[in-house]
Short mmCIF file of C-alpha atoms in Angstrom, two decimals:
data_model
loop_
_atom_site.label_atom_id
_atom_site.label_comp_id
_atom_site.label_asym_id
_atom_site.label_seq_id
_atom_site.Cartn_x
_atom_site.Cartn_y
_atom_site.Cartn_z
CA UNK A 227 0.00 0.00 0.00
CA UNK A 228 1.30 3.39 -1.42
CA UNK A 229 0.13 6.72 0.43
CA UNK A 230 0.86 9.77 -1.44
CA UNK A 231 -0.94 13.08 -0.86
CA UNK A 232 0.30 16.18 -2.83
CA UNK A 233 1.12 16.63 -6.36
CA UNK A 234 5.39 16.14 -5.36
CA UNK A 235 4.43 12.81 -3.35
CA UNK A 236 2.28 11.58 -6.37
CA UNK A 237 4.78 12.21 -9.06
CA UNK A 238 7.70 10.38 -6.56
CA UNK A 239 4.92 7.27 -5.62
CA UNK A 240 4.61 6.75 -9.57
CA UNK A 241 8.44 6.20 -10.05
CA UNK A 242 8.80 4.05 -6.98
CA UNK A 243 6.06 1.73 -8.63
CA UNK A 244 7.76 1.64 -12.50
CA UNK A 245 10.78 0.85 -10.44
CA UNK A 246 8.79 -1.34 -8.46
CA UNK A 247 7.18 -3.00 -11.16
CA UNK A 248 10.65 -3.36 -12.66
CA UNK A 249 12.46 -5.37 -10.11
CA UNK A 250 9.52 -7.89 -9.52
CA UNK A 251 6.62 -7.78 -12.08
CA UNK A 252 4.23 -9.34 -9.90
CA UNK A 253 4.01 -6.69 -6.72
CA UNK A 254 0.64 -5.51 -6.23
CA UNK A 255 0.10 -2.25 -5.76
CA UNK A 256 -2.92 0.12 -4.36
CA UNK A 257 -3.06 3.04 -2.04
CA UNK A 258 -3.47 7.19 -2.27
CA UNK A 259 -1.88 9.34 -4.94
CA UNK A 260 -3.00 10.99 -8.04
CA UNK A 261 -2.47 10.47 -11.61
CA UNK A 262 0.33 9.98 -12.05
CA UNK A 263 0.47 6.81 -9.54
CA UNK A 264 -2.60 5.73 -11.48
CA UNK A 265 -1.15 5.81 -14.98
CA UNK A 266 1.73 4.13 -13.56
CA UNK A 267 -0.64 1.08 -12.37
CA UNK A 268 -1.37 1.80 -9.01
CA UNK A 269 -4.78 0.89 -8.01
CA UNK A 270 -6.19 4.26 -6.07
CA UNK A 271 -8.70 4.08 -3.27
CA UNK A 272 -8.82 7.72 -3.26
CA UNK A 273 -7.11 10.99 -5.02
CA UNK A 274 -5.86 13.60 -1.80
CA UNK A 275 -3.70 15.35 -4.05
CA UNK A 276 -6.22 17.78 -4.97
CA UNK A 277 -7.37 18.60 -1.90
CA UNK A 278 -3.16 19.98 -1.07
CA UNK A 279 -2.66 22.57 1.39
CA UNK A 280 -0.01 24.40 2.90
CA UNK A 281 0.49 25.71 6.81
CA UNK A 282 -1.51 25.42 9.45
CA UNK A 283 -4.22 28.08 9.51
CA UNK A 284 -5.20 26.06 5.77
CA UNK A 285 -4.66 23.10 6.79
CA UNK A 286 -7.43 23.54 9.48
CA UNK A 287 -9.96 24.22 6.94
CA UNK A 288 -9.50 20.71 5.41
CA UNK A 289 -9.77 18.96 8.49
CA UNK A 290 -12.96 17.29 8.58
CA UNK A 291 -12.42 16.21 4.80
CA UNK A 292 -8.52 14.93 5.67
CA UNK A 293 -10.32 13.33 9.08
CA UNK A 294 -12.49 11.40 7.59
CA UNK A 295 -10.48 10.07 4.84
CA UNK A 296 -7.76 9.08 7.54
CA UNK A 297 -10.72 7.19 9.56
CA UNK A 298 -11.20 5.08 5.99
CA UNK A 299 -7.87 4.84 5.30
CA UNK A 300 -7.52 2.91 8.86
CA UNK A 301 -10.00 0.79 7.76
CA UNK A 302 -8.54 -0.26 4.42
CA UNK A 303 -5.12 -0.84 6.12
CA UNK A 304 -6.88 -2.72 8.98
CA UNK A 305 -8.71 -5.13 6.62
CA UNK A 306 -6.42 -5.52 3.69
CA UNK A 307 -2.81 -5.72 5.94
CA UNK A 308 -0.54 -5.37 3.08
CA UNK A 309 2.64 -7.02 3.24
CA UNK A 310 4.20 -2.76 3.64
CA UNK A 311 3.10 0.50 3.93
CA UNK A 312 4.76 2.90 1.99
CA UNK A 313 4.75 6.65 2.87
CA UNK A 314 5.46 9.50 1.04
CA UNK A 315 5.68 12.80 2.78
CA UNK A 316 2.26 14.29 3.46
CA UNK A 317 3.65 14.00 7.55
CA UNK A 318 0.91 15.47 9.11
CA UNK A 319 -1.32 12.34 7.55
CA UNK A 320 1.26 9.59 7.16
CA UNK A 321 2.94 10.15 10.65
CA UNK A 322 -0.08 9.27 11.91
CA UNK A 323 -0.61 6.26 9.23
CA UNK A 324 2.65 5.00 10.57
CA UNK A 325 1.29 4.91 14.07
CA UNK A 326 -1.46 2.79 13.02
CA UNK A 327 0.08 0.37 10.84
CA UNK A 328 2.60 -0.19 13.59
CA UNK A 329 -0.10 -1.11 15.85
CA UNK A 330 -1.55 -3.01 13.47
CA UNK A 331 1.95 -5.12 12.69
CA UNK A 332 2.16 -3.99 9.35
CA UNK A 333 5.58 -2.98 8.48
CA UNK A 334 5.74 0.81 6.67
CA UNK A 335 8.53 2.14 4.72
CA UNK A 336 9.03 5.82 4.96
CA UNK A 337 10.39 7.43 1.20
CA UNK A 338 11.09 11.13 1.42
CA UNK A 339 10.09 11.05 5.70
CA UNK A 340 9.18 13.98 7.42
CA UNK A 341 12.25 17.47 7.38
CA UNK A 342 13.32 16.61 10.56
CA UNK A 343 16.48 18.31 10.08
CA UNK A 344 14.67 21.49 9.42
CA UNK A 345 12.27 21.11 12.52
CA UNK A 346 14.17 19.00 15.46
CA UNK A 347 14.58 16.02 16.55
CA UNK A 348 11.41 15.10 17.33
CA UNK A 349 9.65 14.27 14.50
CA UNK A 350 12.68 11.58 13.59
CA UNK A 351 11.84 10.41 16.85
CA UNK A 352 8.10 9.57 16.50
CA UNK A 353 9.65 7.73 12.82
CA UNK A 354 12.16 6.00 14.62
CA UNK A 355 9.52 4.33 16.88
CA UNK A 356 6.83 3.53 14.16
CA UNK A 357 8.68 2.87 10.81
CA UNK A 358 10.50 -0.39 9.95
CA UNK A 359 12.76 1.49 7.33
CA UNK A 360 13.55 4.83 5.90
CA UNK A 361 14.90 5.33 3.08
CA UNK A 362 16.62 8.75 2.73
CA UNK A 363 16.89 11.08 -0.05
CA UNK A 364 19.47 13.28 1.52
CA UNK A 365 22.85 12.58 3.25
CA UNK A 366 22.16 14.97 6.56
CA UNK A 367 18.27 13.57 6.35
CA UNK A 368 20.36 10.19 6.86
CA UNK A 369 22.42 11.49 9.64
CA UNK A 370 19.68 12.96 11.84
CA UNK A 371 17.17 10.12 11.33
CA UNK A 372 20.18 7.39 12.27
CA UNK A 373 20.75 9.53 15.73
CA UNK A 374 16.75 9.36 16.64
CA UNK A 375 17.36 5.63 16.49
CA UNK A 376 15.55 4.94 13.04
CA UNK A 377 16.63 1.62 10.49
CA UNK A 378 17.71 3.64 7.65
CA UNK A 379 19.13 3.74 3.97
CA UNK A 380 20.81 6.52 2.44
CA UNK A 381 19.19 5.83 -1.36
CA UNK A 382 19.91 9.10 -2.78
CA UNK A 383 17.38 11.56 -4.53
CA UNK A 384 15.31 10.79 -7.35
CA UNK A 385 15.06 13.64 -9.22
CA UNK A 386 18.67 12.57 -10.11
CA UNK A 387 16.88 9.64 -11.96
CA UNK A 388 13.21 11.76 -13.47
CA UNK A 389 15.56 15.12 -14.37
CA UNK A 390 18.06 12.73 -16.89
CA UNK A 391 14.40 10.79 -18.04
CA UNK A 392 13.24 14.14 -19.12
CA UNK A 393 15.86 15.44 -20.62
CA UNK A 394 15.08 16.12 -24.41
CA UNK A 395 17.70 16.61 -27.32
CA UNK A 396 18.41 19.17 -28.87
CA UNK A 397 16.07 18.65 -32.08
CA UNK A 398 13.30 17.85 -29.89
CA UNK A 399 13.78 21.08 -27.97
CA UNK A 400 13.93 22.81 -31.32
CA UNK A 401 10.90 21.26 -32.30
CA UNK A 402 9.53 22.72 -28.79
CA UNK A 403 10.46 26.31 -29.38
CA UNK A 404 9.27 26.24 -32.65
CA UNK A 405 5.66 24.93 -32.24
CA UNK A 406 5.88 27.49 -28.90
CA UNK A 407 6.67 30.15 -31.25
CA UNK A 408 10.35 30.80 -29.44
CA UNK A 409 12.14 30.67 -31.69
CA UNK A 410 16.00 29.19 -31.77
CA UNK A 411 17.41 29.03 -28.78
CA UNK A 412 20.98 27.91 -27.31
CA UNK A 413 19.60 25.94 -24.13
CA UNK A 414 18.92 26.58 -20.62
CA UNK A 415 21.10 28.59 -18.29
CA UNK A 416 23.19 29.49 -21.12
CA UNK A 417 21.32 32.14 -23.07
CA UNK A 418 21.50 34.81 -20.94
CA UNK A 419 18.31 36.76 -22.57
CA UNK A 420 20.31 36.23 -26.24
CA UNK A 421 18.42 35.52 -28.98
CA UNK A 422 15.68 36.19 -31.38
CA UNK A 423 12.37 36.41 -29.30
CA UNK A 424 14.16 37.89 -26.06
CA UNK A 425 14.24 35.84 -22.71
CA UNK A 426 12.21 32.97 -22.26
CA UNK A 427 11.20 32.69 -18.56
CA UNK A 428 9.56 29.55 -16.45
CA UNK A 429 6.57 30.46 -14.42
CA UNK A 430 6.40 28.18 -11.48
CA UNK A 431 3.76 29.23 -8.80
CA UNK A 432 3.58 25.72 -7.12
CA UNK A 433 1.27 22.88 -7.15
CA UNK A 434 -1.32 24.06 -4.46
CA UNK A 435 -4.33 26.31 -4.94
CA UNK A 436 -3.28 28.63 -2.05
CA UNK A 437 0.41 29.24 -3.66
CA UNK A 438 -1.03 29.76 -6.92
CA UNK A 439 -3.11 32.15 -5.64
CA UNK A 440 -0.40 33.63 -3.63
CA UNK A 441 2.16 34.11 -6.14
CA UNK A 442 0.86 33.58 -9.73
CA UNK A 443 -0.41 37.03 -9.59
CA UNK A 444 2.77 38.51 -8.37
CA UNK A 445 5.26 36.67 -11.36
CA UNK A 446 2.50 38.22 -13.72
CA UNK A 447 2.97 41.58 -12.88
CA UNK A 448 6.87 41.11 -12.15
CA UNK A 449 6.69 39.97 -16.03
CA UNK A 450 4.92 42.69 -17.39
CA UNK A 451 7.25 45.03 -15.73
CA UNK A 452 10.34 42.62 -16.83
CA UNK A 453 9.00 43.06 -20.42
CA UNK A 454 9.46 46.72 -20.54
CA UNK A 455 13.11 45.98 -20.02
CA UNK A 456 13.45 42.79 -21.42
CA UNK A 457 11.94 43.60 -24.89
CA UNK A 458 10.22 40.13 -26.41
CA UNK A 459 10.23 38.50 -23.16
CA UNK A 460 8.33 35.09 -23.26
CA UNK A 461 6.73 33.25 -20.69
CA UNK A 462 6.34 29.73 -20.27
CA UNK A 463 3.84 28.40 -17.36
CA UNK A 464 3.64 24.75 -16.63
CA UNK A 465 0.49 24.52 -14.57
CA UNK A 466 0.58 21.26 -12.25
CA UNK A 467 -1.18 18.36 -13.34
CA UNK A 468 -2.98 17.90 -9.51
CA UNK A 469 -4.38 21.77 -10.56
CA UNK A 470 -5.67 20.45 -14.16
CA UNK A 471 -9.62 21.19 -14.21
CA UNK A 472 -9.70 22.54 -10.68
CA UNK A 473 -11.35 25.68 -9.42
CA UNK A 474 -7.32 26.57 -8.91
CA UNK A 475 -6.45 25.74 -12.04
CA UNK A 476 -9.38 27.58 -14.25
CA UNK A 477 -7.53 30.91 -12.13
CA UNK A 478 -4.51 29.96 -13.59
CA UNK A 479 -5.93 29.43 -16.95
CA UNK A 480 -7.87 33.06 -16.56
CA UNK A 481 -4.86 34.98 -15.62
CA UNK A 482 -2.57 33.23 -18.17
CA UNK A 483 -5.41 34.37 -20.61
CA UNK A 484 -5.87 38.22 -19.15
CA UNK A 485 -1.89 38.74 -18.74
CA UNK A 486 -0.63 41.67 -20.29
CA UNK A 487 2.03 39.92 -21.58
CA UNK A 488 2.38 36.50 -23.91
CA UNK A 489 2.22 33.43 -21.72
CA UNK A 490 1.81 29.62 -23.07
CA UNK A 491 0.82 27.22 -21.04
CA UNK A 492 1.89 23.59 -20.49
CA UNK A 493 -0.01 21.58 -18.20
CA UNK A 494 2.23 19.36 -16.41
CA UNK A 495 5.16 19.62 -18.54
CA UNK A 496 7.84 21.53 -16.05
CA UNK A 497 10.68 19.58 -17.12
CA UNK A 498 9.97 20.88 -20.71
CA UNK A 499 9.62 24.34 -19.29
CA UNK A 500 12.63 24.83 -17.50
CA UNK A 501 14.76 23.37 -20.34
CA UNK A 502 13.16 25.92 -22.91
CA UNK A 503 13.99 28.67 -20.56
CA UNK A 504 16.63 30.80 -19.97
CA UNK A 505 15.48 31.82 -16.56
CA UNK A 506 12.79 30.88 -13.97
CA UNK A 507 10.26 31.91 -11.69
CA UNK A 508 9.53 29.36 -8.78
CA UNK A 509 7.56 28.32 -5.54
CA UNK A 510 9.37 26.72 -2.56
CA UNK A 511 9.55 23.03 -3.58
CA UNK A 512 10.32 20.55 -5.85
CA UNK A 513 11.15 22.31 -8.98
CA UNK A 514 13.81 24.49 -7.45
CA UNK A 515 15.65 21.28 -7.41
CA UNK A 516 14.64 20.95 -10.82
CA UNK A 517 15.60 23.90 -12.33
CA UNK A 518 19.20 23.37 -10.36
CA UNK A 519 19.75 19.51 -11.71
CA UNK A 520 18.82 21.15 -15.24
CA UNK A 521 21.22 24.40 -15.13
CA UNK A 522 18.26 26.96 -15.32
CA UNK A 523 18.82 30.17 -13.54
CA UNK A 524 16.38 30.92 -11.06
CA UNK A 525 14.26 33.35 -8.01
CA UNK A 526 12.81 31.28 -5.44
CA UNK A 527 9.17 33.35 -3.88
CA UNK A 528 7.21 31.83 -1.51
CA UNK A 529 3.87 33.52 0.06
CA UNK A 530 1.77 32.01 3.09
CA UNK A 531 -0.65 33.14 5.86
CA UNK A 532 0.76 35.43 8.32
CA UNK A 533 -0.23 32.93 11.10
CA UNK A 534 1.33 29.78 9.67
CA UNK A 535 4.29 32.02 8.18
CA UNK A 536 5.18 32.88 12.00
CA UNK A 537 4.58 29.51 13.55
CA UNK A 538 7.07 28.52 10.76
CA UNK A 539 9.50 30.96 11.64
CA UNK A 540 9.58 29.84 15.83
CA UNK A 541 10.05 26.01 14.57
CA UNK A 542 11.90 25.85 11.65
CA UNK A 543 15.72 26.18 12.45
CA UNK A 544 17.69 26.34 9.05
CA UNK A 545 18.38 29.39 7.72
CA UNK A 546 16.52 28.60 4.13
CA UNK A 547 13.72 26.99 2.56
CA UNK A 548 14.86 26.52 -0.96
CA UNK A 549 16.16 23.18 -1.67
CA UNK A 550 19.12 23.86 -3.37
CA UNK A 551 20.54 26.41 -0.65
CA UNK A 552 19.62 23.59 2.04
CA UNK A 553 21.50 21.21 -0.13
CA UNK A 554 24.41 23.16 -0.36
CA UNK A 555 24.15 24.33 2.62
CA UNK A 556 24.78 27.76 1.72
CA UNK A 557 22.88 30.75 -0.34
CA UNK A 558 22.85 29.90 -4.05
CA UNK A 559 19.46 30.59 -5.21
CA UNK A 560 18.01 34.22 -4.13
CA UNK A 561 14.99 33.35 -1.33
CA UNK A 562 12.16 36.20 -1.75
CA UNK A 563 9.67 35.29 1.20
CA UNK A 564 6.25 37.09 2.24
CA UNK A 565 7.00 40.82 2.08
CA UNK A 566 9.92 40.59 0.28
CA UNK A 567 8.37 38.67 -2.92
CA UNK A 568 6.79 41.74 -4.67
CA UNK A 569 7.12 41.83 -8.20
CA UNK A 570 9.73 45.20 -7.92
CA UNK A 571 12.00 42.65 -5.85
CA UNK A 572 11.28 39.80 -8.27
CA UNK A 573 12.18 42.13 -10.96
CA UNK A 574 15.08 43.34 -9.88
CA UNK A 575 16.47 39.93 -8.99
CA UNK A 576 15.59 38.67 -12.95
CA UNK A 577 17.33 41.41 -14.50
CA UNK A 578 20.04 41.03 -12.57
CA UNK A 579 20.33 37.10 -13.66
CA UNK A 580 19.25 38.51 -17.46
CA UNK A 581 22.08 41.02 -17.49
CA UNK A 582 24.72 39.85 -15.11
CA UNK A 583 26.61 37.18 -16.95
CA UNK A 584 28.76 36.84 -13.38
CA UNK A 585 26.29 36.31 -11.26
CA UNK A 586 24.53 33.47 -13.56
CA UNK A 587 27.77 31.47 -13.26
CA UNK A 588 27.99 31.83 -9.82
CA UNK A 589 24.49 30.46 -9.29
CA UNK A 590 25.46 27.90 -12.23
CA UNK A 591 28.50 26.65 -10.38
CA UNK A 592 26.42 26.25 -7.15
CA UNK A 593 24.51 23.59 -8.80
CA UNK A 594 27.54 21.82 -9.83
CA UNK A 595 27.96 21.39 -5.86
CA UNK A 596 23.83 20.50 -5.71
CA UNK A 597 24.35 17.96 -8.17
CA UNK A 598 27.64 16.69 -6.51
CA UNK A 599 26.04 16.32 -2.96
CA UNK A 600 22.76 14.11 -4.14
CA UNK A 601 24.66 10.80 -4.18
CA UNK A 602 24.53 8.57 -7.57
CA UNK A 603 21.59 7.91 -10.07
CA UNK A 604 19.90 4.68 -9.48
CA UNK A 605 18.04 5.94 -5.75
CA UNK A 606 14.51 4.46 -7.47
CA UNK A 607 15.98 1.17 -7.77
CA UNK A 608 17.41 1.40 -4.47
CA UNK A 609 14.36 2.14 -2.70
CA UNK A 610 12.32 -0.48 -4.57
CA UNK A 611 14.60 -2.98 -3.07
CA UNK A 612 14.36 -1.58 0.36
CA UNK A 613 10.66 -1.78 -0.15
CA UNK A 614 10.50 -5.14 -1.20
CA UNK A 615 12.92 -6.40 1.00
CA UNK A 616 10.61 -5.47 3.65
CA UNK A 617 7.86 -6.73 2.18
CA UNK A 618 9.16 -9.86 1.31
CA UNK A 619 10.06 -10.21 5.19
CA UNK A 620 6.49 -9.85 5.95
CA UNK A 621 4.99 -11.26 2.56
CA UNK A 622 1.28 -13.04 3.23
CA UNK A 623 -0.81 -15.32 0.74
CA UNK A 624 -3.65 -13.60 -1.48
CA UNK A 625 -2.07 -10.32 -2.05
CA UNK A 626 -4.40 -7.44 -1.87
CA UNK A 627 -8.21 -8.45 -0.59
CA UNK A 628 -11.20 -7.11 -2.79
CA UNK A 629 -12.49 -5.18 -0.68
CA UNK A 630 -9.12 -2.73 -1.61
CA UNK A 631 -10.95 -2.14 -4.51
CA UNK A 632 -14.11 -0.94 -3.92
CA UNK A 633 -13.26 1.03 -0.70
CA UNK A 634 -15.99 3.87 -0.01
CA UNK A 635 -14.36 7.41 -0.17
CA UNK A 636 -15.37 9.50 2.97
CA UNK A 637 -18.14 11.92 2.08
CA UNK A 638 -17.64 15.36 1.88
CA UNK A 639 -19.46 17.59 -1.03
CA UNK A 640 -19.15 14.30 -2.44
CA UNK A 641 -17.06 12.80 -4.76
CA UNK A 642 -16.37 13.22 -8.35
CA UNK A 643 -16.13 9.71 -11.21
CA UNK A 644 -12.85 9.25 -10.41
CA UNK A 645 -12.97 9.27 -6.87
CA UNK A 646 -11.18 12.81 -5.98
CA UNK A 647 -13.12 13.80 -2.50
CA UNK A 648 -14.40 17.20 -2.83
CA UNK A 649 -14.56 19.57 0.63
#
């Protein structure tokens, strides 16, 4: 059983199960993710991912939705007792999970566990006492989770893996830019705002309706204003797949349309993004890892609630939030967080990487030391063999019951035909 809840977790549970799949052809596999985990064979109970939230004060309006889908999650875990549980992120749900599942013998696999080395000890802990295995995606992750007293394995991160899958060659990048209208370009992180159409820039407001709604409008007007002095500026906007025929993503599709400057959109398609781009745009998470593996110069933003942006501040003790930096341990990427990420800072910080040829290298050669630090390709494989080592210690006759199948989804508003809980 597979538990994924966000868009990041869902796109990280569907390359654990290819890689899955890959080592033994006969696991079964069912649990909580989104589409991409389905496409990828994964039999879904229900589809969290579009229900993603971020900080406290939101998370507290999902609660009674989130509660009741954790009640019937207990239930399917109780009656179908898979031979592991795997978690991905999502700790304020899965943490929980694990407590259950331990007390329910069933062995659980933590992939991509809970930042306790950006929120204390405790958290590793609580893992330490309730998961069988974790596997870890970073080296100090590794580190602080081994001194809480926690089984684990030091895999490596993925994106090492997805980043060199979605690589495209060069004609198929030119074929890109020229159905896009962009023209020829000389690649990503190289261009430096050269070239026919002017800069081509990545738009990445995050995968969650409350980012999107934080910070899409701010890279909008930072891009008109970045137009009047980047003439022929471009603007490419991947909108996340989990957002795809949302209320969230029909206000990205509205102010991609109203924009007072030319934006194309391609839904879930950030790999192709960044790599068209010369620069980029993005939300706390995922992709700035992304657009470092890839050599794309980028601004980091991030926007949340005053409440849970405070509360963040009194727990969190590392000095950033962007990936990279915490990676390297040291300021590479520029961080522009609540009142600082205004479109005249944004600006100001895209011009600089558009006209500073210096001060793209020096964020280039940071992500030489990024890359360098994330271990070897190969962490899917590795994980799928710590998962199915553990599940072959526990492995049961029948594989997964029936009942898996049909599961009820808790009520809300209801549900929609494929089973995506709406609050």
């Amino acid at each position: 059983m597979v538990v994924a809840g966000e868009a990041s977790g869902d796109l990280h549970g569907a390359a654990l199960a290819r890689a899955l799949r890959a080592q033994d052809p006969s696991v079964r596999l069912y649990g909580l993710g989104g589409s991409a985990m389905r496409r990828e064979g994964v039999r879904l109970l229900f589809d969290p991912t579009r229900l993603g939230t971020v900080g406290w004060s939101e998370s507290l309006r999902q609660y009674p939705v989130l509660h009741r889908l954790f009640l019937r999650v207990c239930g399917v875990l109780e009656r179908t007792s898979p031979d592991c549980l795997v978690l991905i992120d999502y700790p304020g749900f899965n943490l929980r999970l694990a407590e259950v599942a331990h007390r329910l013998g069933i062995p659980s696999v933590y992939y991509f566990s809970p930042t306790a080395w950006a929120y204390g000890k405790g958290r590793a802990e609580r893992v330490a006492r309730h998961v069988r295995k974790v596997c870890a995606v970073f080296p100090f992750e590794a580190d602080v989770y081994r001194e809480a007293g926690a089984d684990v394995t030091y895999v490596g991160h993925p994106l090492l893996d997805l980043v060199a899958e979605g690589r495209r060659n060069p004609e198929e990048l030119a074929e890109a830019r020229a159905a896009l209208g962009l023209g020829v370009r000389p690649g990503p992180g190289t261009a430096g705002g050269a070239g026919p159409d002017g800069p081509v820039v990545a738009l990445l407001p995050g995968s969650r309706e409350q980012e999107v709604r934080a910070l899409l409008p701010v890279m909008l007007e930072a891009a008109r204003r970045f137009g009047e002095q980047a003439p022929g500026a471009a603007y490419l906007l991947p909108l996340a797949e989990s957002l795809v025929g949302t209320q969230a993503g029909a206000f990205v599709e509205d102010r991609a349309a109203t924009a007072q400057v030319p934006v194309r959109l391609l839904p879930g398609q950030s790999l192709l993004a960044l790599q068209l781009s010369d620069q980029a745009w993005v939300a706390s998470g995922t992709a700035t890892l992304e657009a470092a593996l890839l050599g794309v110069p980028q601004v980091l933003l991030y926007r949340v609630s005053t409440s849970t942006y405070w509360i963040a501040r009194m727990l969190i003790r590392i000095p950033y939030i962007g990936l990279p930096n915490i990676v390297a341990q040291r300021r590479i990427v520029p961080e522009l967080l609540q009142g600082e990420a205004t479109p005249g800072r944004l600006v100001n910080e895209a011009l600089r990487l558009h006209r500073d040829r210096a001060a793209r290298e020096v964020q280039l050669q940071g992500y030489d030391e990024v890359r360098a630090r994330l271990g070897e390709p190969g962490a899917l494989a590795r994980a799928a063999q710590v998962v199915l080592q553990v599940a072959g210690d526990e492995a049961q006759p029948g594989g997964v019951p029936a009942q898996a199948e049909g599961a009820e989804a808790p009520r809300a508003g209801g549900e929609d035909a494929r089973g995506v809980v709406r609050p």
